[in-house]
Tab-separated table of C-alpha atoms in Angstrom:
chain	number	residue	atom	x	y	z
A	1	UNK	CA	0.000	0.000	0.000
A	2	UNK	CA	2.808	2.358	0.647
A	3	UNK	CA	4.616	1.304	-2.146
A	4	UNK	CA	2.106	2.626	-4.712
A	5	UNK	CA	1.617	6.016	-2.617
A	6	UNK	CA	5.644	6.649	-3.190
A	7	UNK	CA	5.213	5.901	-6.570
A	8	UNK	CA	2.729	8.031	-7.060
A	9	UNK	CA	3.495	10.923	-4.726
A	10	UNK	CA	6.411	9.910	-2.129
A	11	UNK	CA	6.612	13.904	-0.536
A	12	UNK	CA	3.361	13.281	0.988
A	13	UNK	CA	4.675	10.156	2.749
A	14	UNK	CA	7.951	11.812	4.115
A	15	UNK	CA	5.659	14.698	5.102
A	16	UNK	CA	3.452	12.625	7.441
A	17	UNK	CA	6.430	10.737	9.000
A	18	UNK	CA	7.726	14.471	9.760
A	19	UNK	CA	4.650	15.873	10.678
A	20	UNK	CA	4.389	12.632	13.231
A	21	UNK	CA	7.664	13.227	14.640
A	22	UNK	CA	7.022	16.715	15.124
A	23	UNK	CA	4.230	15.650	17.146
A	24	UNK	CA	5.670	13.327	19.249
A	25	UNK	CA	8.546	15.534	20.309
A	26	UNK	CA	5.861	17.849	21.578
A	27	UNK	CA	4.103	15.348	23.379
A	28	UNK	CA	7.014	14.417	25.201
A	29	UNK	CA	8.314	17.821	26.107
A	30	UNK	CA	5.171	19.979	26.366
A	31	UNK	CA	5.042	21.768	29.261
A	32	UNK	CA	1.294	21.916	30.059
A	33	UNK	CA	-0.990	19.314	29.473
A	34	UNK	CA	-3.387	20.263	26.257
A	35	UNK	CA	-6.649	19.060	25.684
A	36	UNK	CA	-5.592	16.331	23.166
A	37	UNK	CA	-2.147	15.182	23.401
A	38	UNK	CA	-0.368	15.526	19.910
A	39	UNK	CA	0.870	12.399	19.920
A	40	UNK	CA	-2.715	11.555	18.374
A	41	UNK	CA	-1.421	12.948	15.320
A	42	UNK	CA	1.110	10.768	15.138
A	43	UNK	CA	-1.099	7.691	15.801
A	44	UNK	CA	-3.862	8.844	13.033
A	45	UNK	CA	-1.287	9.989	10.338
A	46	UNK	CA	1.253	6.908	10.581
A	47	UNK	CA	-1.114	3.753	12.592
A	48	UNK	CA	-3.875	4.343	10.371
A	49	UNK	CA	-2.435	2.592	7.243
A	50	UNK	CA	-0.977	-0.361	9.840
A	51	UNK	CA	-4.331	-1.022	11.232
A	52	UNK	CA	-5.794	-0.708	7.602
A	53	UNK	CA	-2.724	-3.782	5.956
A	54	UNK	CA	-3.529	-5.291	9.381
A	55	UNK	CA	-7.534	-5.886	8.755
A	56	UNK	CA	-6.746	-6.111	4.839
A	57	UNK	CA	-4.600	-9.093	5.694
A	58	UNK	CA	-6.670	-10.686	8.184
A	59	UNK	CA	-10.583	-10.404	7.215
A	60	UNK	CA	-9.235	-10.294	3.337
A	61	UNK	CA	-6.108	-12.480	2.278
A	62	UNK	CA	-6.515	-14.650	5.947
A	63	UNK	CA	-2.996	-14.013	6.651
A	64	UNK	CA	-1.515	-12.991	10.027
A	65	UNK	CA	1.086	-10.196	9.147
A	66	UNK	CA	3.097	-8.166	11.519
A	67	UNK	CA	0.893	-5.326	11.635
A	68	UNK	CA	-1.827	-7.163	13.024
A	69	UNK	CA	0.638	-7.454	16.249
A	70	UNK	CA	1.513	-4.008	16.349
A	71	UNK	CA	-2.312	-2.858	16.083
A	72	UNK	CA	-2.717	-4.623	18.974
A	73	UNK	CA	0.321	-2.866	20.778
A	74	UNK	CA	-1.372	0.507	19.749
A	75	UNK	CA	-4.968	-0.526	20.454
A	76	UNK	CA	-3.170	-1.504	24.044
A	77	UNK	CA	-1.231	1.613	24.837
A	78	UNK	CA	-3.819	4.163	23.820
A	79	UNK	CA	-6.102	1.548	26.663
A	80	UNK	CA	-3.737	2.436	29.305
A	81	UNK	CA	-3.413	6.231	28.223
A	82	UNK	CA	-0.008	5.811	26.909
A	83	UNK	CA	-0.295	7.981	24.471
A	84	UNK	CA	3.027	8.817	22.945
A	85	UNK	CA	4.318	5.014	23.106
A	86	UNK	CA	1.394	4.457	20.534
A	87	UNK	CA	2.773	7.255	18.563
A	88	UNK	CA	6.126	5.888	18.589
A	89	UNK	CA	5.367	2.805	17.520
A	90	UNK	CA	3.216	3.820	14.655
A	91	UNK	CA	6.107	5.752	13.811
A	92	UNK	CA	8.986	3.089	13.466
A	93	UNK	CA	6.956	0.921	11.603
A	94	UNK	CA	5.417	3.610	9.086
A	95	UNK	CA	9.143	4.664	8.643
A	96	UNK	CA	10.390	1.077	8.302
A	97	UNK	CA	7.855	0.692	5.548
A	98	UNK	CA	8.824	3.634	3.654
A	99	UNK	CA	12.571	3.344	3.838
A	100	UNK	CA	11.482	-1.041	2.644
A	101	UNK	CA	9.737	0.533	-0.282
A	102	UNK	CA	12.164	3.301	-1.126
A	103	UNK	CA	15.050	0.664	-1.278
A	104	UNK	CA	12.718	-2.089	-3.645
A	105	UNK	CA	11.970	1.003	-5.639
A	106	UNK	CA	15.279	2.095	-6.267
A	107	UNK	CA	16.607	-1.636	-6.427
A	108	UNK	CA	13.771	-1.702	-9.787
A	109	UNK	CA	15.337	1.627	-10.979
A	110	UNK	CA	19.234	-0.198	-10.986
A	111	UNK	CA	17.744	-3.526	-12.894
A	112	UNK	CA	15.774	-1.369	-15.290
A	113	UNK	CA	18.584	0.763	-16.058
A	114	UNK	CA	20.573	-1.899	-16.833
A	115	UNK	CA	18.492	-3.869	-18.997
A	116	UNK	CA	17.502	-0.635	-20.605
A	117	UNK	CA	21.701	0.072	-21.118
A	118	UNK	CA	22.013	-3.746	-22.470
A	119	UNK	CA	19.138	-4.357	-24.462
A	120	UNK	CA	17.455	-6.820	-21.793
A	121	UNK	CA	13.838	-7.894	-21.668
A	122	UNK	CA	13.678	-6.930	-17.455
A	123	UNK	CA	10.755	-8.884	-17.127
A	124	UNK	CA	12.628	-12.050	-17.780
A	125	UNK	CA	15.240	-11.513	-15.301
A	126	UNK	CA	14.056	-9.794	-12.439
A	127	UNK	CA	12.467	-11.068	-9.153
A	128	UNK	CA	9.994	-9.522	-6.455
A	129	UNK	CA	12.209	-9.124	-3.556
A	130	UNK	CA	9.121	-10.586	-1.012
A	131	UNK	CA	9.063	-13.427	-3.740
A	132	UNK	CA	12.743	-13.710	-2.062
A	133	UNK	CA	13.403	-17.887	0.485
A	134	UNK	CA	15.124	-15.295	2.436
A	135	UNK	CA	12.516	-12.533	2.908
A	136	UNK	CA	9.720	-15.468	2.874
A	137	UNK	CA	11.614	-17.735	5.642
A	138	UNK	CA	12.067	-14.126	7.881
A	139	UNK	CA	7.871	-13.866	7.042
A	140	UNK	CA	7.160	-17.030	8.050
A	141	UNK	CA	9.529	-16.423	11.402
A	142	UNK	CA	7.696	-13.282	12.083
A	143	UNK	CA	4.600	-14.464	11.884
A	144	UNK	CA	5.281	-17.282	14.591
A	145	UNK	CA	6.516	-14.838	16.744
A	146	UNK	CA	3.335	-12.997	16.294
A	147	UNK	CA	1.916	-16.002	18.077
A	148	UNK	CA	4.274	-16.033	20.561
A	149	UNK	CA	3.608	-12.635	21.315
A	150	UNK	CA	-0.119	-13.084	22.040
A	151	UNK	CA	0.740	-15.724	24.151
A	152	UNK	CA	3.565	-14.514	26.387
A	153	UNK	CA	1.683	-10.929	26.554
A	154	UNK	CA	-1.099	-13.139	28.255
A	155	UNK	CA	0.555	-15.362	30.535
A	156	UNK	CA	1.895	-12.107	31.824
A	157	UNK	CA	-1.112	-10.825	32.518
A	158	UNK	CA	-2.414	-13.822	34.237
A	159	UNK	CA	0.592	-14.047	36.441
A	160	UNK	CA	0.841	-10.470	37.216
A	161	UNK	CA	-2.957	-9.259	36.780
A	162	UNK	CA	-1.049	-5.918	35.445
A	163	UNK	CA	-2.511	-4.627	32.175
A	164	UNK	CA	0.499	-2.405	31.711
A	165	UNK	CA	2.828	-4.864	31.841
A	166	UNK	CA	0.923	-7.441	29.262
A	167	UNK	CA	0.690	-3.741	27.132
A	168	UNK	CA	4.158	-3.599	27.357
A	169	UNK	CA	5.075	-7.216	26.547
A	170	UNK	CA	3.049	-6.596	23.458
A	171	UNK	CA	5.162	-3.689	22.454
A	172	UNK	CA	8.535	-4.690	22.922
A	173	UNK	CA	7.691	-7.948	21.138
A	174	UNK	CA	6.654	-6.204	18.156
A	175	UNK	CA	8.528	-7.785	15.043
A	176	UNK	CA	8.700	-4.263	13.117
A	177	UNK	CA	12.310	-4.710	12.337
A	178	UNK	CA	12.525	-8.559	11.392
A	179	UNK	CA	9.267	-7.648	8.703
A	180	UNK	CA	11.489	-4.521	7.183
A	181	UNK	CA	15.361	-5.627	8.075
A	182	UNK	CA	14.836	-8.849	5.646
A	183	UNK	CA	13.177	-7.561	2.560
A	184	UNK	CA	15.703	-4.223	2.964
A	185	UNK	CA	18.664	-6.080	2.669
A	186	UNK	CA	17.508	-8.718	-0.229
A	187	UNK	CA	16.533	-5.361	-2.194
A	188	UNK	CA	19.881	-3.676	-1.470
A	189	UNK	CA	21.509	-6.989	-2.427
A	190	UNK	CA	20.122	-7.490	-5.571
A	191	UNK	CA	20.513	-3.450	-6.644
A	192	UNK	CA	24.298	-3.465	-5.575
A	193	UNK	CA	23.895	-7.162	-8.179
A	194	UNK	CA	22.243	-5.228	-10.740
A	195	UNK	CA	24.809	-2.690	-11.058
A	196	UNK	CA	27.093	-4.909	-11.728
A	197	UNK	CA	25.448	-6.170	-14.652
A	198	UNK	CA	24.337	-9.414	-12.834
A	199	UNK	CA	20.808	-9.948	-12.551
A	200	UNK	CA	18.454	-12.841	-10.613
A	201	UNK	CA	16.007	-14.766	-11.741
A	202	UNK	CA	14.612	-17.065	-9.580
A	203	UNK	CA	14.022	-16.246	-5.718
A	204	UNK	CA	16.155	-19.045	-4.518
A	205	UNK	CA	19.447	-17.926	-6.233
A	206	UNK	CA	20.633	-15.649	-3.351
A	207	UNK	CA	20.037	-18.621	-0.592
A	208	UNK	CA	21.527	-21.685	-2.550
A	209	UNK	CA	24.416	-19.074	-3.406
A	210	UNK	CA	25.274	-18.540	0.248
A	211	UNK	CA	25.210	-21.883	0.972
A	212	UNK	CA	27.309	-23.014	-2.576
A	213	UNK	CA	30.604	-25.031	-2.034
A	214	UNK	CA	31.471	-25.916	-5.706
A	215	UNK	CA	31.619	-23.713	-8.996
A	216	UNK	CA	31.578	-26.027	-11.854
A	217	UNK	CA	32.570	-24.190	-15.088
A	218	UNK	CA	32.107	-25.860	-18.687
A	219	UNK	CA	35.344	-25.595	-20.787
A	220	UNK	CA	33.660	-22.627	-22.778
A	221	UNK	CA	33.231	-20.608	-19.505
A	222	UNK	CA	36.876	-20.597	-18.898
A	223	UNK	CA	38.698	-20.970	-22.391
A	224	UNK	CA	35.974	-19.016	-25.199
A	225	UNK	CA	36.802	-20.075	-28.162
A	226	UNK	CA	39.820	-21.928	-27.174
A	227	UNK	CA	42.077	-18.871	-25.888
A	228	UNK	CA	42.092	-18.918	-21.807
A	229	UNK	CA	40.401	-16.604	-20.180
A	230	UNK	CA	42.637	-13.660	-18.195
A	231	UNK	CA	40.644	-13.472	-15.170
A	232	UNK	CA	40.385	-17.565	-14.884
A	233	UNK	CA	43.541	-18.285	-13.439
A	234	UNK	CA	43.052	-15.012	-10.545
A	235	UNK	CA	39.529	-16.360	-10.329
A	236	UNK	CA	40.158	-19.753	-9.458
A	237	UNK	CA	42.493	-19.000	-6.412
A	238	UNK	CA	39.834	-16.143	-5.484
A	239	UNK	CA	37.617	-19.261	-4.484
A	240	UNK	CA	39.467	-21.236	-3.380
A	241	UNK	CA	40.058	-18.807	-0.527
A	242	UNK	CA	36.600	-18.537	-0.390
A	243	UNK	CA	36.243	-22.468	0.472
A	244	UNK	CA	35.036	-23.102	-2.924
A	245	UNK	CA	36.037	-26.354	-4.920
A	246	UNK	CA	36.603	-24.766	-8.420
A	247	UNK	CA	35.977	-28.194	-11.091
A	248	UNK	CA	36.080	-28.373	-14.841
A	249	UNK	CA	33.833	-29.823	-16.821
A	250	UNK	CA	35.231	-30.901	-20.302
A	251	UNK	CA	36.333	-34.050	-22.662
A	252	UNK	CA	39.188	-36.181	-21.867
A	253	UNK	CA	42.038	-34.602	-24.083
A	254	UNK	CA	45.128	-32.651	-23.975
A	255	UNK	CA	43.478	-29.101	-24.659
A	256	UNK	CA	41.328	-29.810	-21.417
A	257	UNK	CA	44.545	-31.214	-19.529
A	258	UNK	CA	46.185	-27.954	-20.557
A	259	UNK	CA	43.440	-25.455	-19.671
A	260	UNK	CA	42.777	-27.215	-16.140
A	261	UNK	CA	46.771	-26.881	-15.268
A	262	UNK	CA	47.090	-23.126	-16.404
A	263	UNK	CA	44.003	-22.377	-14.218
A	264	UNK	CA	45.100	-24.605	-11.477
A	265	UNK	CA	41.935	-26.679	-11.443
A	266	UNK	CA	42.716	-30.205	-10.253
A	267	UNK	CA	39.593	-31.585	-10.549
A	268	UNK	CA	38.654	-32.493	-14.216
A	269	UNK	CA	34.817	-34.593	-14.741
A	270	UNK	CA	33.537	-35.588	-18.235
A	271	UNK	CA	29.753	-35.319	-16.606
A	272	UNK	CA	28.662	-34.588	-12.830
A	273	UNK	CA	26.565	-36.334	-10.939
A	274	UNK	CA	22.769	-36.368	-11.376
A	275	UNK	CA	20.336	-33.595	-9.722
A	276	UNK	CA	19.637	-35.781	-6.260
A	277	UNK	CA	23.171	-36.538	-5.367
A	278	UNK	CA	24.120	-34.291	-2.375
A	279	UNK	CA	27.365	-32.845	-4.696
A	280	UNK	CA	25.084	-31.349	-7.298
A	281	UNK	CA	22.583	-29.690	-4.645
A	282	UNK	CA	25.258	-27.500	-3.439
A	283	UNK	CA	27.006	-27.233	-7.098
A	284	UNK	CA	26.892	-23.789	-9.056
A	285	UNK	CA	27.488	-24.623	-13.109
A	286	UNK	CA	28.914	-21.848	-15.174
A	287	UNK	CA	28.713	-21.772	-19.108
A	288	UNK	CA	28.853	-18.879	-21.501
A	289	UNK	CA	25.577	-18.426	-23.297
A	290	UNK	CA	25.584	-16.414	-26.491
A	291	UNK	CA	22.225	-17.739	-28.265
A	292	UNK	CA	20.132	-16.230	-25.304
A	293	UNK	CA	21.761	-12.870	-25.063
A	294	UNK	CA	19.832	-9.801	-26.109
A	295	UNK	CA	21.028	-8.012	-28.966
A	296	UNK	CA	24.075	-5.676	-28.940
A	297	UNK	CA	25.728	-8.665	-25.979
A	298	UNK	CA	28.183	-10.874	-27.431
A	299	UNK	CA	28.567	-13.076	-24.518
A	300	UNK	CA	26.866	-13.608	-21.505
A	301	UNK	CA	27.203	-16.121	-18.214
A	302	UNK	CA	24.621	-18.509	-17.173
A	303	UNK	CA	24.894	-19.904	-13.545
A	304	UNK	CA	22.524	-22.486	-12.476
A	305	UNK	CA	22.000	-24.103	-8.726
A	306	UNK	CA	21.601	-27.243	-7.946
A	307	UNK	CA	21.091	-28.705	-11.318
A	308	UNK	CA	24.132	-30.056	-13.580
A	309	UNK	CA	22.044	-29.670	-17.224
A	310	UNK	CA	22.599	-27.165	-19.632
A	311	UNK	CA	19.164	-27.098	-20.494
A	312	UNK	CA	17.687	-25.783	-17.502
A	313	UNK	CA	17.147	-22.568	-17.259
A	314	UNK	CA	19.599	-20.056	-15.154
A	315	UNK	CA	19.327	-19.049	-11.920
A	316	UNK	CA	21.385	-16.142	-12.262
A	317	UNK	CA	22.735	-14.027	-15.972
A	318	UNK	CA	25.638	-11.857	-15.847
A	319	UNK	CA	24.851	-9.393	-18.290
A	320	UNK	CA	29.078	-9.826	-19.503
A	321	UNK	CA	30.976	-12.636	-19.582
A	322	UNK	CA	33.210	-11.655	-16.918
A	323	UNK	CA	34.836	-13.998	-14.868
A	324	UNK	CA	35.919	-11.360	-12.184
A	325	UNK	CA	32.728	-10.779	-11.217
A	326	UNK	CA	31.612	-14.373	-9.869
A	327	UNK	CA	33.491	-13.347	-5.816
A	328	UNK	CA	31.433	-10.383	-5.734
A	329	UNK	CA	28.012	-12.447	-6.304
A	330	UNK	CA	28.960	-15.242	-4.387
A	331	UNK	CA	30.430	-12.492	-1.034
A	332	UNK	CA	26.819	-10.358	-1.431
A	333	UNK	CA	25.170	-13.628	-0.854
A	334	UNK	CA	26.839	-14.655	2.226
A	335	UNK	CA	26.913	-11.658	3.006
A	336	UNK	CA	22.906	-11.252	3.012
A	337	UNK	CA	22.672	-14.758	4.815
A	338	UNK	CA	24.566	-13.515	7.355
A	339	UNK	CA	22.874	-10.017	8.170
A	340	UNK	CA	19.374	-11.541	8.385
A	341	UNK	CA	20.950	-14.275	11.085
A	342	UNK	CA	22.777	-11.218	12.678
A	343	UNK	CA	19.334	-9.045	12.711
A	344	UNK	CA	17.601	-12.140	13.905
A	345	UNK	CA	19.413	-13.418	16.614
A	346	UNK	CA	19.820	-9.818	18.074
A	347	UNK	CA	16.653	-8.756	17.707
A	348	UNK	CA	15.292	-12.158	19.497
A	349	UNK	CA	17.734	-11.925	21.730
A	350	UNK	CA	16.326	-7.928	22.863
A	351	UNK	CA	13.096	-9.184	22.513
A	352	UNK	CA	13.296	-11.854	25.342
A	353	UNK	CA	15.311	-9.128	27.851
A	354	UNK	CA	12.684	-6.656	27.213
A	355	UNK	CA	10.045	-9.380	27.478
A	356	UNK	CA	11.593	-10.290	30.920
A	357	UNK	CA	12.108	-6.517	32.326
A	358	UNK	CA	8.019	-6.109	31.369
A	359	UNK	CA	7.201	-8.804	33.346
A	360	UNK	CA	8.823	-7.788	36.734
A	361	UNK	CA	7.372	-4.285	36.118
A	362	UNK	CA	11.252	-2.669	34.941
A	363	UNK	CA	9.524	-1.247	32.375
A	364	UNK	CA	6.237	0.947	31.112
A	365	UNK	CA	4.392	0.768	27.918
A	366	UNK	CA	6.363	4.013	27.016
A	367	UNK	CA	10.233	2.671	28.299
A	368	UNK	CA	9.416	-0.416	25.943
A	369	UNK	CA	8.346	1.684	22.742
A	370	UNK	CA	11.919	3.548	23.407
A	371	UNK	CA	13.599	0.112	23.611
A	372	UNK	CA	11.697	-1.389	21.145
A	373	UNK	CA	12.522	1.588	18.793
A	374	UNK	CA	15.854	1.829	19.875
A	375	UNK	CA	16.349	-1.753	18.397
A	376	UNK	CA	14.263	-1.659	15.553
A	377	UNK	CA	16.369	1.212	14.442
A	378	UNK	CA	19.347	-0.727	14.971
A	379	UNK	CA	18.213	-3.817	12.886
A	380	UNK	CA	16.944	-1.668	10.170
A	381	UNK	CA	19.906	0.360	9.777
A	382	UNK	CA	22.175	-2.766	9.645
A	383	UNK	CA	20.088	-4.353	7.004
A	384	UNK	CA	20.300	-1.453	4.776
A	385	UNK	CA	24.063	-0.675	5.623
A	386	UNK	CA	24.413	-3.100	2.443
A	387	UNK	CA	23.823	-0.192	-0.130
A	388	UNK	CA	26.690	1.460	0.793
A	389	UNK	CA	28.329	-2.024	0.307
A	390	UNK	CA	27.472	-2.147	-3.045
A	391	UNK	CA	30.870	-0.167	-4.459
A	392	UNK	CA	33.275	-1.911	-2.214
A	393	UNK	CA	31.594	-5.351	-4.050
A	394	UNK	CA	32.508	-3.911	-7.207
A	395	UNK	CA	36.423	-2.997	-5.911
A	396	UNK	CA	36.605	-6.836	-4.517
A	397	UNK	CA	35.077	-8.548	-7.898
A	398	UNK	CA	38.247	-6.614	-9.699
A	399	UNK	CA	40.899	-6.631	-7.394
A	400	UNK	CA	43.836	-8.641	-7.847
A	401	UNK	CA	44.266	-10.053	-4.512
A	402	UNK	CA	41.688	-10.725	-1.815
């Protein structure tokens, strides 16, 4: 829902998340109390469109989304009079979903520019980033904890008889961060990709990437038309240090023999292993396409997971057939793997402190928004900390030594 309203007019948006801050800073310093706190404004302009996705999702599409949890954190703290801990919390999460959408928007800008600069149909290689294993497995994760929320926000308030600190439970258990931190960092992943010149096309690529221990590479890959490739030899020892096992697949002659010693490749196959053996499912194959390439491309590289036939299609296209740029796809996908565990395990790990400080009374409905902000900021800013990542990819896929 936000998405389209930044399309279509994205001051507006940044205007209410201003005019909401503005509002909450004066709720919490006012002097005198005034007939309506302002932090009202804050929960109209910015909780409105989270209770709206929230019934949308639940009455409509039957599906339990995030917002539905932190409706019920702001239906709970405007119960209790807690006025600018609702406003707070409608605030992080309307700002969470404008900075998710800015980032997916300009992450479509990157892969249309470059399909538009290489003559590329974009609707054949590009992905929805919430089509993403990654950002669905983080969904599905959130949503449980939505559960757990309900749950451990009433057992506290059975055990205590408090209604503050089951209001508070509910807030600081709020997944705000693990809904936006996931789908932030896929969509800066796959822009810093794009401007590469290598695009994805199925939503698995990224997770089978990070988990890849073998690049198998068909004698075209590395030696086009019989000359070597430059970048081969660099590229080979590039993965190796990555703990990849670099193989060549080609026929049993000398001209293989040959290639396979200049690159230092020890490992030489005539065919690999079927699609259920456990090598293949964590195998990458690399060939050099030129039939499939848009015109005005000479030479492109396929790379396809978990699947040792040329015929299927790939799972990821570099838009050149550049060898140097293989480390750079293969460190933004660990490196994506490993900020969603990172954002995950700390954000849990807050959670259940906060969780345990609201239950022994440590902390009001308002000290958990400021906690719960605190880390959702945090998580948020860490996830899309891999824009800026994006040219120091770019300096590692063409350096000469790791």
């Amino acid at each position: 829902m936000t998405r389209s309203w930044l399309e279509s007019a994205p001051r507006p948006t940044v205007i209410c998340a201003l005019i909401s801050l503005a509002a909450l800073l004066c709720s919490a310093f006012m002097e005198q109390p005034h007939a309506v706190d302002p932090a009202w404004i804050a929960v109209i302009l910015s909780g409105s469109p989270i209770l709206y996705t929230a019934l949308h999702s639940l009455l409509c599409l039957r599906k339990i989304h995030a917002e539905l949890l932190v409706s019920a954190a702001l239906i709970g703290t405007l119960t209790v009079g807690e006025y600018l801990a609702a406003g707070g919390i409608a605030l992080i999460m309307y700002v969470g979903t404008m900075l998710e959408d800015q980032i997916i928007l300009h992450t479509h800008h990157r892969i249309s520019a470059l399909c538009s600069q290489e003559n590329i149909n974009a609707g054949m290689h590009s992905i929805d980033t919430h089509d993403v294993s990654m950002v669905q497995t983080a969904n599905r994760r959130a949503s449980q904890l939505i559960l757990l929320a309900f749950v451990l926000a009433g057992a506290v308030w059975w055990t205590t008889n408090d209604v503050d600190r089951a209001v508070t439970a509910l807030v600081v258990f709020c997944p705000c961060a693990f809904v936006h931190a996931a789908p932030m960092a896929v969509s800066a992943a796959v822009g810093s990709l794009a401007q590469q010149g290598i695009l994805l096309r199925t939503s698995h690529a990224l997770e089978r990437l990070s988990h890849m221990e073998n690049a198998v590479f068909t004698l075209d890959a590395i030696a086009p038309a019989g000359y070597l490739d430059t970048d081969a030899a660099q590229l080979v020892t590039k993965l190796r240090r990555m703990g990849m096992h670099p193989v060549l697949l080609g026929s049993v002659d000398a001209h293989t023999a040959q290639i396979a010693k200049q690159v230092g490749i020890r490992d030489v196959r005539t065919a690999l292993p079927p699609s259920n053996d456990p090598f293949t499912a964590w195998t990458a194959l690399i060939r050099r396409e030129t039939d499939t390439c848009a015109a005005g491309l000479t030479h492109c590289l396929h790379i396809t997971i978990g699947s040792t036939s040329d015929k299927t299609d790939a799972d990821v296209v570099c838009a050149a057939a550049d060898l140097s740029r293989l480390p750079a796809l293969l460190l933004t996908a660990r490196r994506i793997r490993q900020n969603i565990e990172q954002n995950t395990l700390f954000g849990l790990t807050l959670n259940f402190i906060a969780l345990g400080l609201a239950a022994c009374g440590y902390l009001s409905p308002l000290a958990g928004a400021v906690w719960h902000n605190a880390a959702a900021i945090f998580i948020v800013l860490n996830a899309a900390l891999l824009i800026a990542s994006a040219d120091r990819e770019k300096k590692f896929a063409f350096s000469t030594s790791l």
